[in-house]
Tab-separated table of N, CA, C and O in Angstrom:
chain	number	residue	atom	x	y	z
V	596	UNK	N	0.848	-1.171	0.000
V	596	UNK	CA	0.000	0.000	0.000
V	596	UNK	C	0.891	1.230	0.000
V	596	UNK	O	1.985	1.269	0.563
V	597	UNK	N	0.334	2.242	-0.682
V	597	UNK	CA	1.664	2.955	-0.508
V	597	UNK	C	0.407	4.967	-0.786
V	597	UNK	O	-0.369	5.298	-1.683
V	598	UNK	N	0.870	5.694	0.482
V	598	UNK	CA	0.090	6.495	0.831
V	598	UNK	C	1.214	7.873	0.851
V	598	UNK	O	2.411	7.850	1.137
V	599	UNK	N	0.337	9.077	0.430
V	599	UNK	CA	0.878	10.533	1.187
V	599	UNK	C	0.393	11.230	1.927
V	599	UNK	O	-0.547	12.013	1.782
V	600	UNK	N	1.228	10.906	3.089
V	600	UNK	CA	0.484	11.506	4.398
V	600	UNK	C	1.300	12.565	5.247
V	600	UNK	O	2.488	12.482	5.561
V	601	UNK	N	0.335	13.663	5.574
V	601	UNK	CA	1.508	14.906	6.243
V	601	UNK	C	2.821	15.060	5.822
V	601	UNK	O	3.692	15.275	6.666
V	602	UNK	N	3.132	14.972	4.481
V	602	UNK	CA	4.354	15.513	4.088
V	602	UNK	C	5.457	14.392	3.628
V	602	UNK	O	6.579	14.558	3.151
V	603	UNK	N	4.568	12.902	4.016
V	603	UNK	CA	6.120	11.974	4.151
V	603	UNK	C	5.213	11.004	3.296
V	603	UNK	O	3.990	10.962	3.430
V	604	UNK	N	5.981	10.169	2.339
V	604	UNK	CA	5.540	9.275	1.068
V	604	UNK	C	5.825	8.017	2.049
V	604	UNK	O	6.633	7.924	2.973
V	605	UNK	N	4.750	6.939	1.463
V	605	UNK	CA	5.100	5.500	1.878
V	605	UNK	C	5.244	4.523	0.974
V	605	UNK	O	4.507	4.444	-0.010
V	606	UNK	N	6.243	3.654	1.233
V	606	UNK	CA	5.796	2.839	-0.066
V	606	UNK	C	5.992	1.508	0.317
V	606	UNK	O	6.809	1.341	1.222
V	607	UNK	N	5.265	0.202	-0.300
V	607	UNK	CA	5.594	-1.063	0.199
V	607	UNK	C	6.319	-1.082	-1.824
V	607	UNK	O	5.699	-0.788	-2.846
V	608	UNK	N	7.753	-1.539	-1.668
V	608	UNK	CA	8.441	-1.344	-2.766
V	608	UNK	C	8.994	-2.696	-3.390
V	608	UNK	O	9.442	-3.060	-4.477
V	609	UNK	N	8.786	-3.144	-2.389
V	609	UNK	CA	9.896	-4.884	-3.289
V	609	UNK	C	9.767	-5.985	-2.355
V	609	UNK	O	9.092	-5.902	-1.329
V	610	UNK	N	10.397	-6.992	-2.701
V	610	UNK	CA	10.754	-8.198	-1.805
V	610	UNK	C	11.902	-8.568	-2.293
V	610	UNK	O	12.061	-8.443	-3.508
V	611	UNK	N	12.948	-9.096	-1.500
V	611	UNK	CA	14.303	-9.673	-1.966
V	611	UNK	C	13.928	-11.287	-1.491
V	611	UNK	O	13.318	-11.546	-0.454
V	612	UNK	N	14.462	-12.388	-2.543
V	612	UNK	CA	14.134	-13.287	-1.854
V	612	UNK	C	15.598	-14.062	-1.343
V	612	UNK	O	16.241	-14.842	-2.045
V	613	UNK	N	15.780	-13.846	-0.619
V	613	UNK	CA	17.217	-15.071	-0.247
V	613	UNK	C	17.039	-16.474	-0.029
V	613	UNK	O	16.012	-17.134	-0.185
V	614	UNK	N	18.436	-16.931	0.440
V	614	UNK	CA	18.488	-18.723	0.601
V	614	UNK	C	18.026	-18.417	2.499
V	614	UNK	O	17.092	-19.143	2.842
V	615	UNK	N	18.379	-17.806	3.244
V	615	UNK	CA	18.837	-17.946	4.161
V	615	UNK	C	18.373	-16.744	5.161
V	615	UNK	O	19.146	-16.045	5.817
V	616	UNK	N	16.312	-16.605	5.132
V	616	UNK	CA	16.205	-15.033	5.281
V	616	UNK	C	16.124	-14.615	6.750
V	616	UNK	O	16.371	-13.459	7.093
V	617	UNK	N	15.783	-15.550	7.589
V	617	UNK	CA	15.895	-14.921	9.428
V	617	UNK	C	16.975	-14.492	9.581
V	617	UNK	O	17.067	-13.344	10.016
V	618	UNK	N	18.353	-15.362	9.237
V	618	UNK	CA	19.357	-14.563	10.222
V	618	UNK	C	20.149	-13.258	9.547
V	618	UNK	O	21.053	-12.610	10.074
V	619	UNK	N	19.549	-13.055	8.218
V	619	UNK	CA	20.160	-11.889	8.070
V	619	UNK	C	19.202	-10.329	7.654
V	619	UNK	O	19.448	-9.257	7.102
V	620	UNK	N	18.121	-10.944	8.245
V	620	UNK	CA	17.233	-9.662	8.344
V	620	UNK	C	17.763	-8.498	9.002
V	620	UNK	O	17.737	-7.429	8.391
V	621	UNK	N	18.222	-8.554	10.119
V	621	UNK	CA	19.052	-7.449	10.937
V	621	UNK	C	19.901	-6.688	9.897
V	621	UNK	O	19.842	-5.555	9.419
V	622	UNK	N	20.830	-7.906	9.710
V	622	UNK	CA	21.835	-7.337	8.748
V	622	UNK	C	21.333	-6.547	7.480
V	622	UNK	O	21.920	-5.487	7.266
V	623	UNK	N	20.465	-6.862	6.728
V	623	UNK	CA	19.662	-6.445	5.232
V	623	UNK	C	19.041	-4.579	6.188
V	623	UNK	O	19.227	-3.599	5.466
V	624	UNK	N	18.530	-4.329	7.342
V	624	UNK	CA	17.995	-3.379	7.530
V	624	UNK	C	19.253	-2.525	7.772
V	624	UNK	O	19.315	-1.447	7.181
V	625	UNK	N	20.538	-2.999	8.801
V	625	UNK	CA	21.811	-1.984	8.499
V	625	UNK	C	22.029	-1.825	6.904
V	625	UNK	O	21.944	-0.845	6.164
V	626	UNK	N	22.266	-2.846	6.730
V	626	UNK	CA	22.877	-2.604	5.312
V	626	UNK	C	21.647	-1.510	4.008
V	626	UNK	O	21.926	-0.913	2.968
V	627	UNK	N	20.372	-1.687	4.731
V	627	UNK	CA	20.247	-0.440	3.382
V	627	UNK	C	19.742	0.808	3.915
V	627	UNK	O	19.134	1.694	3.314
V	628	UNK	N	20.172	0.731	5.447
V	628	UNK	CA	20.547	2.270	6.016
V	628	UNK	C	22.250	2.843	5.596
V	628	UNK	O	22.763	3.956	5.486
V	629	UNK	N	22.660	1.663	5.471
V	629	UNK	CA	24.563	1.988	5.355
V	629	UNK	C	24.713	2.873	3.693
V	629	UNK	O	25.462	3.801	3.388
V	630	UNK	N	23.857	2.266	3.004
V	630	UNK	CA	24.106	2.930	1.262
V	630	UNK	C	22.936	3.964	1.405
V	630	UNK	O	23.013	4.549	0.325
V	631	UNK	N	21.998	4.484	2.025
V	631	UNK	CA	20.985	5.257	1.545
V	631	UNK	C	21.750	6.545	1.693
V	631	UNK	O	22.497	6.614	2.668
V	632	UNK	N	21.700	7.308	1.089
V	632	UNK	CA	22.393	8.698	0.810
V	632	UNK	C	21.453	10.071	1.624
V	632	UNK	O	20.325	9.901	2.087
V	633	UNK	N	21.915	10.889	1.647
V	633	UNK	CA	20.979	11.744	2.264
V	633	UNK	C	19.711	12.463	1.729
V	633	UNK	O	18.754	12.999	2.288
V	634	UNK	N	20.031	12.289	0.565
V	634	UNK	CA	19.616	12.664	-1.016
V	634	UNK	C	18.244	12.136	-0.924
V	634	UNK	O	17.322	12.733	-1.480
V	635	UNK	N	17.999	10.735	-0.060
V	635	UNK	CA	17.157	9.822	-0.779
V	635	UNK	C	16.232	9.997	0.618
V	635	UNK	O	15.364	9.216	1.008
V	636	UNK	N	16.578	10.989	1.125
V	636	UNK	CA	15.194	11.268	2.277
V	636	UNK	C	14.404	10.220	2.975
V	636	UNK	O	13.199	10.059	3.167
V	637	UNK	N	15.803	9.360	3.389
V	637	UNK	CA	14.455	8.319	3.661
V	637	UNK	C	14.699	8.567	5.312
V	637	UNK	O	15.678	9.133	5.800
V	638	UNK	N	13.397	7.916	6.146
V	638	UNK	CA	13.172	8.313	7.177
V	638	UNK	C	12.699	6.952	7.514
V	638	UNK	O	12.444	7.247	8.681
V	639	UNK	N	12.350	5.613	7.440
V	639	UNK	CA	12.090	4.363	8.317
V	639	UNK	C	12.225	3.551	7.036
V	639	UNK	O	12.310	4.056	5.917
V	640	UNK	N	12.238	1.881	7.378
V	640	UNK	CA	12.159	0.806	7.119
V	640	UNK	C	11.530	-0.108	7.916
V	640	UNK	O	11.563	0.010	9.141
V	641	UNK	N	10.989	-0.961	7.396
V	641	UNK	CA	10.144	-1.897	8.011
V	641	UNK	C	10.129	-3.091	7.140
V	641	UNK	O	9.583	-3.135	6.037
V	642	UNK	N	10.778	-4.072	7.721
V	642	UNK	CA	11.001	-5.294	7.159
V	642	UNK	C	10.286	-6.725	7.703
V	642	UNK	O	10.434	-7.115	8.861
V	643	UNK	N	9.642	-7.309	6.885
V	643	UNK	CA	9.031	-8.234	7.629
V	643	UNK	C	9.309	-9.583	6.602
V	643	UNK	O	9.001	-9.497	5.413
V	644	UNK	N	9.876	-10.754	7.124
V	644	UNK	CA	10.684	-11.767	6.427
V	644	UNK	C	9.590	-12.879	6.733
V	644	UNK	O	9.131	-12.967	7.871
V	645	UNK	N	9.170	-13.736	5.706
V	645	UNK	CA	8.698	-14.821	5.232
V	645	UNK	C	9.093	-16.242	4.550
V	645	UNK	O	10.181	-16.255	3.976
V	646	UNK	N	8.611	-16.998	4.550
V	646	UNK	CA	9.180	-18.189	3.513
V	646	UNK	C	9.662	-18.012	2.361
V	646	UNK	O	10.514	-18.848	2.061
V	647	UNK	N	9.423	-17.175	1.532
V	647	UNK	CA	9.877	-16.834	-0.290
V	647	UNK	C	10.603	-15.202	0.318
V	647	UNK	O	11.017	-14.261	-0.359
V	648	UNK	N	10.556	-15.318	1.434
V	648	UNK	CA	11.502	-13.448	1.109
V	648	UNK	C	11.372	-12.573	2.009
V	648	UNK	O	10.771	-12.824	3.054
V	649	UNK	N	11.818	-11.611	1.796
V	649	UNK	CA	11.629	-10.329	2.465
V	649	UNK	C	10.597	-9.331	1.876
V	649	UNK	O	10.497	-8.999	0.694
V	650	UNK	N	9.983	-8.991	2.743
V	650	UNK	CA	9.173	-7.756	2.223
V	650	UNK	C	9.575	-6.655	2.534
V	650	UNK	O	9.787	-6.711	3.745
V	651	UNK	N	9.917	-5.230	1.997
V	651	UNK	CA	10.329	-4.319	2.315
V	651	UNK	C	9.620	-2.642	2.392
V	651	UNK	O	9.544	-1.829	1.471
V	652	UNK	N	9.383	-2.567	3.133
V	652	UNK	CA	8.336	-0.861	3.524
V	652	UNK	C	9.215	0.348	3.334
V	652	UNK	O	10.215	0.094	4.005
V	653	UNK	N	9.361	1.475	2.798
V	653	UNK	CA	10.338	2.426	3.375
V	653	UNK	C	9.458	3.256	3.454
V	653	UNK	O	8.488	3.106	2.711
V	654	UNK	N	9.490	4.289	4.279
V	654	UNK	CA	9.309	5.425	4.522
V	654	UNK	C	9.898	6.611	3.785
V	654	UNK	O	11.116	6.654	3.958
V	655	UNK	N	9.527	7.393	3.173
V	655	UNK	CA	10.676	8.518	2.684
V	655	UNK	C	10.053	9.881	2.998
V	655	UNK	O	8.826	9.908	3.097
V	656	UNK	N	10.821	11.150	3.187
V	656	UNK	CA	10.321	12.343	3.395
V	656	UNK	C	9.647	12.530	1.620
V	656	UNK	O	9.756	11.620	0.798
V	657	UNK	N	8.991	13.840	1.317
V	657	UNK	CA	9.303	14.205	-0.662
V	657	UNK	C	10.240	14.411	-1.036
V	657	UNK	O	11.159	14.626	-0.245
V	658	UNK	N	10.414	14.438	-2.191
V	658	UNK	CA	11.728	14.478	-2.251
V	658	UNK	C	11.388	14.193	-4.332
V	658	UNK	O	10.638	13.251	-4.589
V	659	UNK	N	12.042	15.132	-5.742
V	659	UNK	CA	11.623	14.830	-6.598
V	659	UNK	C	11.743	13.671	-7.217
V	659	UNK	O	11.173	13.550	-8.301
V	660	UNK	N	12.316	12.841	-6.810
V	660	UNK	CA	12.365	11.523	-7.462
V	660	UNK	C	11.816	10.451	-7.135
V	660	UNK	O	12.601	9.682	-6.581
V	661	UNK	N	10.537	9.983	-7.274
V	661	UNK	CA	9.095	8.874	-6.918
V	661	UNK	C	10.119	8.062	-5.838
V	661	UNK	O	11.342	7.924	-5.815
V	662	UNK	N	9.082	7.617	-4.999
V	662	UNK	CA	9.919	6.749	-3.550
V	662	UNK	C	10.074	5.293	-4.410
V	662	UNK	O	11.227	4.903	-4.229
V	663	UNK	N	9.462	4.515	-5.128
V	663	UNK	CA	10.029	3.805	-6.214
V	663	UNK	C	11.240	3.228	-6.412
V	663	UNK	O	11.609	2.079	-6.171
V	664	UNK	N	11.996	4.434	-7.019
V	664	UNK	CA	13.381	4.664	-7.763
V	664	UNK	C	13.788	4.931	-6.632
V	664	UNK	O	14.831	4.328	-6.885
V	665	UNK	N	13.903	5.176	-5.896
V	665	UNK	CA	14.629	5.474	-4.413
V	665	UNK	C	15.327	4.179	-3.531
V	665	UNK	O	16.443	3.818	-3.158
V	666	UNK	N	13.429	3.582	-3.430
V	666	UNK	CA	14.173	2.170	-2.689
V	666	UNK	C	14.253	1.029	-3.833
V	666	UNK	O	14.328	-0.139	-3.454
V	667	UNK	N	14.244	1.249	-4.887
V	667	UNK	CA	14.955	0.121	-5.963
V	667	UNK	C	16.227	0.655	-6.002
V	667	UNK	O	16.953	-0.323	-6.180
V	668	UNK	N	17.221	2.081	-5.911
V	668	UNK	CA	18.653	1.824	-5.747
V	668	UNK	C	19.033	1.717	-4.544
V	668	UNK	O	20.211	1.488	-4.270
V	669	UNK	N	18.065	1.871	-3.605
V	669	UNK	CA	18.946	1.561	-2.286
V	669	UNK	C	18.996	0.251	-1.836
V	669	UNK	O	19.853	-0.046	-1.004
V	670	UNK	N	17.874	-0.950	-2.432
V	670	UNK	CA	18.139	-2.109	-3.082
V	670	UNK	C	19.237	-2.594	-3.313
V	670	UNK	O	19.970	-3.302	-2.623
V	671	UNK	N	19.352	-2.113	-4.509
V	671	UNK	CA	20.448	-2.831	-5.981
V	671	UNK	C	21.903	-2.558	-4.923
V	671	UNK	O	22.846	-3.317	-4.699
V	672	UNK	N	21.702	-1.547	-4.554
V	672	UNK	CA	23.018	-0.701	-3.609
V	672	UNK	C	23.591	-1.786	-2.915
V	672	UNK	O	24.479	-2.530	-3.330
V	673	UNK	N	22.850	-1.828	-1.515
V	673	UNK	CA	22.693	-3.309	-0.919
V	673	UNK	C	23.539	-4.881	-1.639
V	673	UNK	O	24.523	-5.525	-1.276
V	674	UNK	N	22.565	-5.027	-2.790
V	674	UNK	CA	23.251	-6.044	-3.352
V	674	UNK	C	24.330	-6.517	-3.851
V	674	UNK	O	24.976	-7.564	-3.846
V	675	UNK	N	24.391	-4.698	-4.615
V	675	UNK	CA	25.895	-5.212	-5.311
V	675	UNK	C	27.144	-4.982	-4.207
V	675	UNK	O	28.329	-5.132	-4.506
V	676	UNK	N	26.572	-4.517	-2.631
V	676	UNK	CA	28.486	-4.182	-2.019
V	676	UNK	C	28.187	-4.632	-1.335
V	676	UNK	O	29.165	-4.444	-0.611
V	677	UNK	N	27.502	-5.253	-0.717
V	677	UNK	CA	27.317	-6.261	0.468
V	677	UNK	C	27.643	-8.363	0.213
V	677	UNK	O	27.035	-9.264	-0.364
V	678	UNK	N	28.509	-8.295	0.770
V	678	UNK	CA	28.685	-10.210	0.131
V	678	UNK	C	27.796	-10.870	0.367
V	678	UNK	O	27.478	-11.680	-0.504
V	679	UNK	N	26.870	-10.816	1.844
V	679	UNK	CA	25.897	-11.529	2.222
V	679	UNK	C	24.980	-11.398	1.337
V	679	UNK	O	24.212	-12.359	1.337
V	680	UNK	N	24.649	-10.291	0.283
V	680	UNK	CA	23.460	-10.252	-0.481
V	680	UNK	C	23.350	-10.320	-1.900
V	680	UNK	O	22.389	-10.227	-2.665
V	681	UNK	N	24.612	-10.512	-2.068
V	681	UNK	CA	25.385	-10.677	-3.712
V	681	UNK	C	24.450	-11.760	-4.609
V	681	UNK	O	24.436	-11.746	-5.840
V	682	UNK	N	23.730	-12.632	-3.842
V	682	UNK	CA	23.023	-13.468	-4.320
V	682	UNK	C	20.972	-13.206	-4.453
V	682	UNK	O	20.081	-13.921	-4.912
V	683	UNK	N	20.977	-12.350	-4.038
V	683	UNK	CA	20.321	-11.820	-3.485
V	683	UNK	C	19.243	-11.154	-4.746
V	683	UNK	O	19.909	-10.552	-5.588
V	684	UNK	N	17.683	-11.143	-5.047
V	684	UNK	CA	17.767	-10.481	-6.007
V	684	UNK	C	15.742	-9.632	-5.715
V	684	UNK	O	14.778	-10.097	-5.106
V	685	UNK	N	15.882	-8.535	-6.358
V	685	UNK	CA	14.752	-7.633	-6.370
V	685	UNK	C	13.653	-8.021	-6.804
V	685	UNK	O	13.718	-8.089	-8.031
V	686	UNK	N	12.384	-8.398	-6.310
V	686	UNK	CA	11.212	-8.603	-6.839
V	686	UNK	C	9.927	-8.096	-6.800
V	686	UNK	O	8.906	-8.680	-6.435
V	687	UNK	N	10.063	-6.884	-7.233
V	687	UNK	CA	9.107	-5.281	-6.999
V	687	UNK	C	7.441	-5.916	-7.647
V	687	UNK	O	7.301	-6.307	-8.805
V	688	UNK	N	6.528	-5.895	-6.800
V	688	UNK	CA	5.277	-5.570	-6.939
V	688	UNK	C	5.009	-6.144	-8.506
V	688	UNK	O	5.756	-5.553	-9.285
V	689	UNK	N	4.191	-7.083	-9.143
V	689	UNK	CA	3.521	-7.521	-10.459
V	689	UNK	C	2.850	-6.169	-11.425
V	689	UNK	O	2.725	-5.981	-12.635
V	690	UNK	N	2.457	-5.254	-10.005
V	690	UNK	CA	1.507	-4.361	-10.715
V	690	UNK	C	1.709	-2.606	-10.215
V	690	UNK	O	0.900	-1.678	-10.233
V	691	UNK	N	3.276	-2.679	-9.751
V	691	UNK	CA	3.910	-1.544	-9.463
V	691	UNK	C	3.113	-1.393	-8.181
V	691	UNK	O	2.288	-2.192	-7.738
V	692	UNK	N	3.574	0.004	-7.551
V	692	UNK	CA	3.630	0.265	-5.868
V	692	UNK	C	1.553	0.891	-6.062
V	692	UNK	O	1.171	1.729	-6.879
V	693	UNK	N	0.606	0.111	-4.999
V	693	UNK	CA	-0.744	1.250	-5.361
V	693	UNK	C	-0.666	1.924	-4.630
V	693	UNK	O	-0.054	1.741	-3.577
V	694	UNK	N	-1.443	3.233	-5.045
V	694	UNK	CA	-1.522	4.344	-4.366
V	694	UNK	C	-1.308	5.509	-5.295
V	694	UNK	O	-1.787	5.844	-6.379
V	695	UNK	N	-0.256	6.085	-4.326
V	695	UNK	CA	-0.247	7.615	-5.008
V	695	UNK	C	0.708	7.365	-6.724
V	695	UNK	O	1.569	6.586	-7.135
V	696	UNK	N	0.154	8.190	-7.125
V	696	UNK	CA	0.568	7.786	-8.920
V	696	UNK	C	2.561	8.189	-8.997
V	696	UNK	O	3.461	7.668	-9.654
V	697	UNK	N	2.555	9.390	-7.932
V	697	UNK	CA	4.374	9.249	-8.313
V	697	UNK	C	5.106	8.294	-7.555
V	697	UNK	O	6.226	8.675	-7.216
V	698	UNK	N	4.637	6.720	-7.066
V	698	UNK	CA	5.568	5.883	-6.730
V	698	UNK	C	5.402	4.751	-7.800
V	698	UNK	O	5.892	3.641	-7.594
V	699	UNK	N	4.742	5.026	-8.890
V	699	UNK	CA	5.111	4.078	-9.911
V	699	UNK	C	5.889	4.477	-11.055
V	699	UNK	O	6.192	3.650	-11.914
């Protein structure tokens, strides 16, 4: 679901699916606070891990570039410099983020 409320965008943006997803949930939430830039206004994460994956929430302040494209490079970011996640791969929504029209 993905909403604009008082100033701050939400978005439910992707799922990563790994081999191995409890014990490195901790790690996956440092790690895509460690690459998010300041640029990318983000303000929470909320991760909630399942049998096929991770699901991933971010929070972002506005900011001109759709929350979308935001947490798909802070994603990819993640993947490509982190070893634990090198294997690791993005599986964004069938029917893009619903809601507000600039997170698709």
């Amino acid at each position: 679901m993905a909403q604009a409320r008082l100033g701050h965008a939400f978005a439910e943006a992707m799922s990563l699916k790994p081999l191995d997803i409890p014990t490195l949930v901790p790690a996956l939430v440092d790690g895509l606070w460690s690459v998010a830039a300041p640029a990318d206004r983000l303000e929470h994460i909320h991760c909630r891990s399942g049998p096929t994956g991770v699901d991933l929430t971010f929070f972002f302040l506005p900011a001109p570039e759709p929350c979308q494209h935001r947490a798909t490079r802070i994603c990819r970011a993640v993947i490509a410099t982190l070893a634990p996640f090198h294997t690791w791969c993005i599986n964004p929504p069938p029917d893009g983020v619903p809601g507000h029209p600039s997170l698709n």
